[in-house]
XYZ file of C-alpha atoms in Angstrom:
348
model
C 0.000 0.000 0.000
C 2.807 2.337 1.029
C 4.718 1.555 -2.587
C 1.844 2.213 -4.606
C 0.999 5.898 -2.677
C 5.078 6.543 -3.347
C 4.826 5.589 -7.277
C 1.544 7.652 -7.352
C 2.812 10.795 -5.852
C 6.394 11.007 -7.377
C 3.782 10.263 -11.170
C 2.562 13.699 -9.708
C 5.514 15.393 -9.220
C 6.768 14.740 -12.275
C 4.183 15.811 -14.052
C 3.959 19.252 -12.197
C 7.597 19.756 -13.132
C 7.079 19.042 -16.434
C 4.527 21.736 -17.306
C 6.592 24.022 -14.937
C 8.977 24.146 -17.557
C 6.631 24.260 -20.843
C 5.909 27.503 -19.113
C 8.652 29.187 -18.417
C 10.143 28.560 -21.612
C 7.302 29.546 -23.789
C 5.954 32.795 -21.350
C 8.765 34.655 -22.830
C 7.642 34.438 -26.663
C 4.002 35.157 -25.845
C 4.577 38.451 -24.009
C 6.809 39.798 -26.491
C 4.535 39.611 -29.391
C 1.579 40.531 -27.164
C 3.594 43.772 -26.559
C 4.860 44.551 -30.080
C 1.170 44.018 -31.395
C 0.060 46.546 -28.290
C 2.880 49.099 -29.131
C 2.174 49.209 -32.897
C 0.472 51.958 -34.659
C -1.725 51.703 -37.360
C 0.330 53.485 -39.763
C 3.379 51.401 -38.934
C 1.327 48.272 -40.175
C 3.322 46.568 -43.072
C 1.838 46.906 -46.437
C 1.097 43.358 -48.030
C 4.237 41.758 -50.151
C 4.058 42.742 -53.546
C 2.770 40.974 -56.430
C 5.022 38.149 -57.043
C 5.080 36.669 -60.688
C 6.536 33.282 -62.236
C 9.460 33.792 -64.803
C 10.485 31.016 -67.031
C 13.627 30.093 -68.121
C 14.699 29.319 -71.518
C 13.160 26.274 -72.735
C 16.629 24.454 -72.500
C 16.307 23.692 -68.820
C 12.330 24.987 -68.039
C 13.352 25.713 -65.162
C 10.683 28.840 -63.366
C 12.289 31.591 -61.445
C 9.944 34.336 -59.253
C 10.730 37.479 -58.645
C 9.420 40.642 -56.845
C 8.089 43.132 -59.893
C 8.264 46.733 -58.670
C 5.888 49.446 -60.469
C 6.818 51.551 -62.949
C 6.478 55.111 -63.338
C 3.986 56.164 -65.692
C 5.545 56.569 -69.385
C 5.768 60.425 -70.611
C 3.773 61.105 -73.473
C 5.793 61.386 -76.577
C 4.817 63.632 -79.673
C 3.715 61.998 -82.380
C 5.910 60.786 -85.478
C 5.405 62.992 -88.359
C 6.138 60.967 -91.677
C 9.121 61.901 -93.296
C 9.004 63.022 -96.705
C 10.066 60.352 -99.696
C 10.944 63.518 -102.238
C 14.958 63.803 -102.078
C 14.917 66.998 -104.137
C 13.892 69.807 -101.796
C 13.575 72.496 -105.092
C 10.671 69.579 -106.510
C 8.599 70.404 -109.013
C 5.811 68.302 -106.810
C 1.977 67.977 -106.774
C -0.144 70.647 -105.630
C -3.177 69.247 -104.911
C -5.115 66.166 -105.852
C -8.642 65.714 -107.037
C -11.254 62.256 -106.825
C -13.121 61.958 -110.183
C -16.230 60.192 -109.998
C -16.536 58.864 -113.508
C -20.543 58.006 -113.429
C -21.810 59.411 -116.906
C -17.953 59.421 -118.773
C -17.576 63.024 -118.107
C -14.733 64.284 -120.385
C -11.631 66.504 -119.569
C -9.856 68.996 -121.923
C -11.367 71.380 -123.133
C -9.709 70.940 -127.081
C -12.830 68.813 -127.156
C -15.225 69.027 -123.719
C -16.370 72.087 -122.212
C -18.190 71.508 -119.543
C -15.705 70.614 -116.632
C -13.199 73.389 -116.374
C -11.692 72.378 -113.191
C -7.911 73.528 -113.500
C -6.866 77.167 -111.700
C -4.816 79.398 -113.289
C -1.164 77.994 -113.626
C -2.140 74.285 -113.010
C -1.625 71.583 -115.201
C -1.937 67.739 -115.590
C 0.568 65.380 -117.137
C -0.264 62.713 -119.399
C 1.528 60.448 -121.935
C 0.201 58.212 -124.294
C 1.262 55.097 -126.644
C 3.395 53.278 -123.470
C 4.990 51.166 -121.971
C 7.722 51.398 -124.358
C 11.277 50.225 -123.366
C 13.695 53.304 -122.357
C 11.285 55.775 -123.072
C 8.848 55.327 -120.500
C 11.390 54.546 -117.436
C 13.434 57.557 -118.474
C 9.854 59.292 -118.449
C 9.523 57.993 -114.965
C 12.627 58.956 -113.820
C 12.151 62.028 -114.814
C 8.805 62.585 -112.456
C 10.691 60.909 -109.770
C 13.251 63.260 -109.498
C 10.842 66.374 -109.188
C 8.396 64.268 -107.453
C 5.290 64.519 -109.650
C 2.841 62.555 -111.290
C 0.597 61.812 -114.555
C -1.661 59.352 -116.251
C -0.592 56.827 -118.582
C -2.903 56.383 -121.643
C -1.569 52.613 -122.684
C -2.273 50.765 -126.049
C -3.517 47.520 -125.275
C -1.162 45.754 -127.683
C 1.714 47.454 -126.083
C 0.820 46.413 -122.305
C 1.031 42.977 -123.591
C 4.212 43.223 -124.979
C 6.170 45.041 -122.155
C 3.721 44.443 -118.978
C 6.417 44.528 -116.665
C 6.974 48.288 -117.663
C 3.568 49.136 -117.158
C 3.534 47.674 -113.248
C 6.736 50.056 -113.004
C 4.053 52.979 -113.531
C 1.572 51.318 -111.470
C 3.585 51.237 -108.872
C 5.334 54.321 -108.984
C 2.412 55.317 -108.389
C 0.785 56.909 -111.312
C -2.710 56.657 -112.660
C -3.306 53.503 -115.741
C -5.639 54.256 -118.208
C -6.246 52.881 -121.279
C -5.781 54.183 -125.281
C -7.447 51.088 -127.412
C -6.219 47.916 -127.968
C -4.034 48.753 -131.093
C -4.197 52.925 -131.255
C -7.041 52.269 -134.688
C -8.959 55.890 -135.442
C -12.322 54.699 -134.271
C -13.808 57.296 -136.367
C -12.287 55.568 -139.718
C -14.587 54.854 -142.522
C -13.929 51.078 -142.235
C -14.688 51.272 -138.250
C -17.898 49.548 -137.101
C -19.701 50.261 -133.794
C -18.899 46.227 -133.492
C -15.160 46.921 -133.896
C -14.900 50.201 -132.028
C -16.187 48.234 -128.728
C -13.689 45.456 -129.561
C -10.604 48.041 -129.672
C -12.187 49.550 -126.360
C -12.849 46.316 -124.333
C -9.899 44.302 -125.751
C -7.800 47.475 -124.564
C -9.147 47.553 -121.390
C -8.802 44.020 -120.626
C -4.880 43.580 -121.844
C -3.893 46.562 -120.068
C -5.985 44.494 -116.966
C -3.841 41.716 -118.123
C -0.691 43.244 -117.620
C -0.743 45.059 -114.524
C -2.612 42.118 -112.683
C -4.967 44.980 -111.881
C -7.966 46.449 -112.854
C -7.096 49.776 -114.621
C -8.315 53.403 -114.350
C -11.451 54.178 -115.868
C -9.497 56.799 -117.782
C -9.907 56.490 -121.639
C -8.319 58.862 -124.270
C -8.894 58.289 -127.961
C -6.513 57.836 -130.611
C -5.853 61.302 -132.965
C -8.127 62.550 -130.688
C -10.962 61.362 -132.959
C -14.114 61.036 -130.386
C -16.725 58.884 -132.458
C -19.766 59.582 -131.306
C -21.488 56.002 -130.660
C -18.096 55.071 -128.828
C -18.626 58.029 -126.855
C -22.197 57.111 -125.444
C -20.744 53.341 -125.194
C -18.181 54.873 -122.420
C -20.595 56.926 -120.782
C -22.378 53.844 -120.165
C -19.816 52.419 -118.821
C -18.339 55.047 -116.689
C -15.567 56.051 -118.590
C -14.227 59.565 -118.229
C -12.520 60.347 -121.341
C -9.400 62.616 -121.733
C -8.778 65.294 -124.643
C -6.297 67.554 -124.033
C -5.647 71.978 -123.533
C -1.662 71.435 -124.636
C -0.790 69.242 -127.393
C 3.268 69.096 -127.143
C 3.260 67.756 -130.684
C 6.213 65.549 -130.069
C 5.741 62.896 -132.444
C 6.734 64.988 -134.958
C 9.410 67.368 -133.172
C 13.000 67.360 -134.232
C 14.654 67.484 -130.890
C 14.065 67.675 -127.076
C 13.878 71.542 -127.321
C 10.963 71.576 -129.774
C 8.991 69.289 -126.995
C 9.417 71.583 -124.818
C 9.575 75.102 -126.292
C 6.215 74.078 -128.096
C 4.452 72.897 -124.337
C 5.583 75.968 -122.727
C 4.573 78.816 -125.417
C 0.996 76.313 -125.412
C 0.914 76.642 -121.704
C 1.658 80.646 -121.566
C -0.892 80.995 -124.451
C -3.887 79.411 -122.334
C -2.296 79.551 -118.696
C -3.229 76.037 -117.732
C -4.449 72.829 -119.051
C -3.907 69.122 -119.800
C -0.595 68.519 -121.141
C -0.836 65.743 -124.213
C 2.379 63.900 -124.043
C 3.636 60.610 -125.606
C 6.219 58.057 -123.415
C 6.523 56.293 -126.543
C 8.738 58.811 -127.993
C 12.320 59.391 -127.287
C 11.924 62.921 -127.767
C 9.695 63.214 -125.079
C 12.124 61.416 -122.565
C 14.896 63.214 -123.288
C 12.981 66.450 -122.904
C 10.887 65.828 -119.967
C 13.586 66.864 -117.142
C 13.547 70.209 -118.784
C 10.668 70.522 -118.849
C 9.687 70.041 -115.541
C 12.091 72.880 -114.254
C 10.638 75.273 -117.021
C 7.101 74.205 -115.081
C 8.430 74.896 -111.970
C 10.057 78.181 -113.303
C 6.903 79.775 -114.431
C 5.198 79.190 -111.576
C 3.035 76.403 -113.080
C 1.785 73.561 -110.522
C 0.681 69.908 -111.301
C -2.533 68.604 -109.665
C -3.186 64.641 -109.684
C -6.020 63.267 -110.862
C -7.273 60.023 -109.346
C -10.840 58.099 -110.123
C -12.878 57.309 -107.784
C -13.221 53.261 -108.763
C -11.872 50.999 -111.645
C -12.498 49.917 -114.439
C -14.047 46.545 -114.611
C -13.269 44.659 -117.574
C -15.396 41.845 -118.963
C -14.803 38.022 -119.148
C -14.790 37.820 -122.801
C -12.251 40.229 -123.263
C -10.374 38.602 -120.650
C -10.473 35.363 -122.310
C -9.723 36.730 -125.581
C -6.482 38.226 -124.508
C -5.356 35.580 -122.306
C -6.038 32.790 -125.548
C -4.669 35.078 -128.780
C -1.905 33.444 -130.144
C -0.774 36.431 -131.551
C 0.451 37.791 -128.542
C 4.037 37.810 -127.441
C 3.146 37.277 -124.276
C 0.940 34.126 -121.884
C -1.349 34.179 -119.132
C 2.350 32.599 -117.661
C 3.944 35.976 -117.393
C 1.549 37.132 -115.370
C 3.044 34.327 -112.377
C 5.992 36.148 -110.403
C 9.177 34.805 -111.549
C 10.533 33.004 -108.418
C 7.497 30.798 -109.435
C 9.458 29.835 -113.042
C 13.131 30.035 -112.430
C 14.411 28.885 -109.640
C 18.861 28.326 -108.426
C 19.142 25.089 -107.953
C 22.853 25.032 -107.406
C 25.379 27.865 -107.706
């Protein structure tokens, strides 16, 4: 009896000293942070941690790294970016201004031969050339607007677009205005011409000059000698075809020289004080005397204005066909494939 109250009261004992010294050690602890949390003030509270983020490695390992992202300061606002301007020549001839011609109805320009639309100031001029694309001629023609950073409408023969149509795209994208001058430059007021074959030299030009530029062209038409037969001029009214005469004829098909180009545009031009200049980039004359030219424009105080059509011309399917199947034509439906698609280096 005595052993068992011994083992039961030293059980006791230990146990008191046991949680005697749980307590002490942990008292300590306890009262510290119940004192720092008492002694804090609100505005000494720490903010939460910042946003932390995953960052990935390369792929190599894929291994993912985090780190602490701070905020950035807002961005200043930067002016905006002007575009610079693509004419080198600071002394440019240029464009003046630019007008949108709706063709509905064919309305008709120049007033040689229309009346109605006299739309050119005093000193303003447009720039056309006929007969193109023509090899030398018409990229010395372009050239020539490049460097005084101008523009004008090409009046192409249909037969001619076929032959050279990676001339034409040069004018396309140079970014000039495509219209169209018949399929073979025929006088569509000639006794032999029907109404039958005056369409045919109007649609077959409008669908190889569609043909070689891979585009649909301006609905820009000029006739051939300038000979505006009458049924072929109600045919392009119905089709919404503004048709081109001319103010200035520069008569260079039959000048002598570069100088006669251009002393016979410029004694035109200071006769009627503006107008539609009637060009040819067919003729070497021409070429040669553009550059001149140009400076004598800018000289006299003469400014070009761009004229650019509203829509295009859409062409139709049986002209299409005819000029993509003619066997008389230099040229395929092939050329119209870029030519990375035919030749290709195998080896070198």
């Amino acid at each position: 009896m005595r052993n068992a109250l011994g083992l039961l009261l030293a059980t006791v004992v230990a146990a008191l000293a046991i949680t005697g010294v749980w307590y002490w050690v942990s008292k300590p602890s306890a009262a510290k942070a119940a004192a720092q949390s008492a002694q804090a003030k609100p505005s000494e509270i720490a903010p939460p941690p910042p946003a932390r983020v995953a960052a990935k490695a390369s792929s190599k390992d894929e291994v993912e790294y985090t780190g602490t992202v701070q905020a950035r300061p807002a961005a200043a606002p930067q002016a905006p970016v002007l575009p610079k301007s693509t004419c080198a020549n600071p002394d440019a001839l240029g464009i003046s201004r630019t007008v949108v011609v709706d063709t509905s109805g064919g309305p008709g320009f120049g007033l040689d031969h229309f009346k109605q639309f006299d739309f050119l100031a005093d000193r303003e001029v447009v720039l056309t050339f006929d007969d193109g694309p023509w090899p030398v001629n018409t990229p010395a023609v372009l050239k020539a607007l490049a460097d005084e950073c101008t523009t004008g409408i090409f009046f192409s023969i249909g037969k001619h677009a076929t032959y050279h149509p990676e001339i034409l795209r040069q004018v396309l994208a140079a970014g000039h205005v495509v219209g169209v001058h018949t399929w073979s430059h025929a006088n569509l007021n000639g006794k032999k011409m029907t109404d039958e074959t005056a369409k045919e030299e109007l649609e077959k030009g409008f669908s190889a000059v569609k043909f070689a530029l891979g585009t649909n062209p301006a609905p820009f038409f000029r006739f051939p000698q300038l000979q505006h037969r009458p049924s072929a001029v109600a045919y392009l009214g119905n089709r919404n075809i503004a048709m081109f005469s001319c103010d200035v004829d520069s008569f260079d098909f039959r000048s002598k020289d570069a100088d006669q180009v251009v002393n016979t545009v410029m004694t035109g031009l200071d006769k009627k004080g503006k107008g539609i200049i009637l060009m040819h980039d067919f003729q070497k004359n021409t070429a040669l005397a553009l550059p001149t030219l140009l400076r004598r424009l800018k000289a006299g105080g003469y400014k070009v204005v761009a004229m650019r059509p509203k829509g295009t011309l859409d062409t139709l399917p049986e002209y299409d066909a005819m000029i993509g199947q003619d066997p008389k034509l230099p040229t395929t439906m092939t050329n119209a494939r870029p030519i990375s698609s035919v030749i290709q280096t195998i080896s070198q």
